Short mmCIF file of C-alpha atoms in Angstrom, two decimals:
data_model
loop_
_atom_site.label_atom_id
_atom_site.label_comp_id
_atom_site.label_asym_id
_atom_site.label_seq_id
_atom_site.Cartn_x
_atom_site.Cartn_y
_atom_site.Cartn_z
CA SER A 1 93.35 68.38 58.50
CA GLY A 2 95.20 70.81 60.06
CA LEU A 3 98.39 71.24 62.73
CA ALA A 4 98.87 68.09 65.77
CA VAL A 5 101.38 68.05 67.23
CA THR A 6 102.79 65.17 69.66
CA GLY A 7 106.09 67.51 72.03
CA THR A 8 106.51 71.08 72.35
CA LEU A 9 106.07 73.07 69.33
CA SER A 10 108.70 76.57 69.74
CA ALA A 11 109.14 79.43 67.80
CA THR A 12 112.10 81.73 67.69
CA GLY A 13 109.39 83.94 66.77
CA ALA A 14 106.01 84.90 68.12
CA ILE A 15 103.35 83.50 67.32
CA GLN A 16 99.52 84.48 65.83
CA THR A 17 96.38 82.65 65.50
CA GLY A 18 92.15 83.34 64.65
CA SER A 19 92.31 86.64 62.56
CA GLY A 20 89.16 84.89 61.23
CA ASN A 21 87.25 86.76 58.70
CA SER A 22 89.21 89.80 60.34
CA THR A 23 92.89 91.03 60.73
CA SER A 24 91.70 92.29 63.98
CA ALA A 25 89.84 88.90 65.36
CA GLY A 26 93.33 87.08 66.37
CA LEU A 27 96.08 86.84 69.20
CA ILE A 28 99.61 87.40 69.05
CA ALA A 29 101.90 85.90 71.32
CA GLY A 30 105.64 86.17 71.42
CA TYR A 31 108.67 87.76 73.43
CA PHE A 32 107.95 90.84 75.35
CA GLY A 33 110.70 92.16 74.75
CA ALA A 34 112.25 92.22 78.67
CA SER A 35 114.50 89.81 80.29
CA SER A 36 112.58 86.88 80.65
CA TYR A 37 108.40 87.55 79.76
CA GLY A 38 106.41 86.54 77.07
CA ALA A 39 103.61 88.87 76.01
CA ILE A 40 99.70 88.47 74.63
CA TRP A 41 98.72 90.83 71.77
CA SER A 42 95.60 91.65 70.07
CA THR A 43 96.57 90.85 66.37
CA ALA A 44 94.66 94.52 66.33
CA VAL A 45 98.05 96.95 67.42
CA THR A 46 101.59 95.75 66.10
CA PRO A 47 103.53 94.69 69.36
CA SER A 48 105.02 96.98 71.78
CA THR A 49 106.26 97.31 75.59
CA THR A 50 103.26 99.57 75.90
CA ASN A 51 100.25 97.66 74.21
CA PHE A 52 99.79 93.76 75.63
CA SER A 53 97.30 92.37 77.57
CA PHE A 54 98.78 89.71 79.25
CA LEU A 55 102.19 89.85 80.57
CA THR A 56 104.17 87.32 82.21
CA ASN A 57 107.65 86.23 83.81
CA ALA A 58 107.99 83.66 86.91
CA THR A 59 107.06 85.51 89.61
CA SER A 60 104.55 88.23 88.17
CA THR A 61 100.91 88.64 85.75
CA VAL A 62 100.79 91.38 84.22
CA LEU A 63 96.49 92.58 81.83
CA ASN A 64 97.05 95.15 80.29
CA GLY A 65 93.94 96.93 78.77
CA THR A 66 94.08 101.19 76.57
CA THR A 67 90.93 101.51 78.75
CA GLY A 68 90.83 99.64 80.99
CA VAL A 69 90.35 95.43 82.11
CA THR A 70 87.09 94.25 82.87
CA PHE A 71 86.87 90.47 84.14
CA GLN A 72 83.30 89.43 83.27
CA ILE A 73 81.47 86.28 84.94
CA GLY A 74 78.71 83.97 83.05
CA ASN A 75 79.67 86.57 80.50
CA VAL A 76 78.68 89.72 82.66
CA ASP A 77 80.79 92.28 83.91
CA LYS A 78 81.76 92.24 88.38
CA VAL A 79 85.51 94.34 87.57
CA ALA A 80 85.96 97.58 85.66
CA VAL A 81 89.39 99.05 86.92
CA SER A 82 89.56 101.80 84.46
CA SER A 83 91.79 105.15 84.81
CA THR A 84 89.13 106.51 87.05
CA GLY A 85 88.99 103.95 89.69
CA LEU A 86 87.87 100.24 90.39
CA ALA A 87 83.65 99.19 89.74
CA VAL A 88 82.38 96.22 91.57
CA THR A 89 79.18 94.79 90.49
CA GLY A 90 77.59 93.56 93.51
CA ALA A 91 78.41 92.58 97.23
CA LEU A 92 82.47 93.37 97.15
CA THR A 93 83.74 91.44 100.51
CA VAL A 94 87.19 92.77 102.45
CA THR A 95 87.97 89.42 104.06
CA ARG A 96 91.25 89.50 107.10
CA SER A 97 94.42 88.19 106.62
CA GLY A 98 95.48 85.80 109.75
CA ASN A 99 95.81 87.75 112.83
CA THR A 100 94.73 91.48 111.60
CA ALA A 101 92.30 93.71 110.34
CA ALA A 102 90.21 93.47 107.48
CA LEU A 103 90.91 96.81 106.18
CA ILE A 104 89.30 99.57 103.63
CA THR A 105 93.20 101.90 103.46
CA GLN A 106 92.75 105.78 101.91
CA THR A 107 96.21 106.91 101.05
CA GLY A 108 98.37 109.09 99.19
CA ALA A 109 95.69 111.61 99.56
CA THR A 110 95.75 114.96 102.02
CA GLY A 111 92.91 116.24 103.61
CA TYR A 112 90.58 113.21 103.39
CA GLY A 113 88.54 110.35 104.28
CA LEU A 114 87.00 107.65 103.20
CA ILE A 115 84.35 108.46 102.36
CA ILE A 116 80.99 106.02 101.15
CA VAL A 117 78.25 107.97 99.05
CA PRO A 118 74.80 105.81 99.14
CA GLY A 119 71.87 105.19 96.47
CA ALA A 120 68.93 107.41 96.93
CA ASP A 121 66.96 104.36 99.18
CA THR A 122 65.85 105.97 102.27
CA VAL A 123 63.76 102.01 103.51
CA TYR A 124 66.69 100.01 103.15
CA ASP A 125 70.40 100.25 104.12
CA ALA A 126 72.52 102.22 102.44
CA PHE A 127 74.93 101.91 104.44
CA GLY A 128 75.64 100.20 107.33
CA ILE A 129 77.80 98.79 110.17
CA ASN A 130 76.99 96.10 111.83
CA ASN A 131 78.42 93.73 115.37
CA ALA A 132 81.34 90.27 114.59
CA ALA A 133 77.41 88.39 114.26
CA ASN A 134 75.73 90.33 111.78
CA THR A 135 73.03 90.42 114.28
CA LEU A 136 73.13 94.09 114.90
CA ASN A 137 73.28 97.19 112.91
CA GLN A 138 75.37 99.03 114.94
CA ILE A 139 74.88 102.18 112.46
CA ARG A 140 71.97 102.41 109.79
CA MET A 141 72.50 105.22 106.90
CA TYR A 142 70.57 106.17 104.79
CA GLY A 143 70.21 107.23 101.38
CA ASN A 144 67.99 110.82 102.37
CA GLY A 145 70.66 111.37 105.10
CA THR A 146 68.80 109.97 108.15
CA ALA A 147 71.07 107.23 110.46
CA THR A 148 70.74 105.21 113.31
CA PHE A 149 72.40 104.50 116.18
CA ALA A 150 72.03 101.78 117.98
CA GLY A 151 74.14 101.64 121.80
CA GLY A 152 75.54 104.34 123.04
CA VAL A 153 76.78 107.00 121.41
CA GLY A 154 79.77 108.34 122.52
CA ILE A 155 82.03 112.12 121.18
CA GLY A 156 85.47 112.39 122.65
CA GLY A 157 85.91 108.50 123.36
CA ALA A 158 83.01 108.93 126.45
CA ALA A 159 80.66 106.45 125.57
CA SER A 160 81.53 103.63 126.92
CA PRO A 161 80.81 99.01 126.00
CA GLY A 162 77.04 98.01 126.47
CA SER A 163 76.19 102.62 127.54
CA THR A 164 73.29 103.54 125.99
CA GLY A 165 71.59 106.74 124.65
CA LEU A 166 74.14 109.96 123.83
CA ALA A 167 77.54 110.46 125.77
CA VAL A 168 79.69 113.32 125.91
CA THR A 169 83.75 114.03 126.49
CA GLY A 170 84.30 117.85 126.34
CA THR A 171 82.38 120.59 125.09
CA LEU A 172 80.06 120.77 122.69
CA SER A 173 79.42 124.55 120.79
#
């Protein structure tokens, strides 16, 4: 019982499948309305060019949600994207590509830099910068505002590699 297809199944309109016990529990696959694009919509919406869930052509793929897009592993949210930003549950690893530095870069804003807001933990590192071998915490910051520095600390570019203590170029006021 059911439909068995051994070759290519094609349709001139959209294909709708699986509404289950509800009219909003299935999927619609069809032409997006722009050249070369196909899309998938929930049966809970009337398909249009603004409410698709999945969109693709030969060169790009887009995921879209009304309020956000969530990626799960083992049925647990790991990455959530919303109109306010990106949330990652677990470690975020930034890897360099080729002969370039691994960067986290802020663009498009004036007057503000990159801010890392640590948790309230005062015993363990809330934020740290380590050496390349990950054996020495160069800078450690804690949730209570305390910071520790390994090696030399330079103000105005005065510290050189291997130095210890505080080196100042210019005037402290």
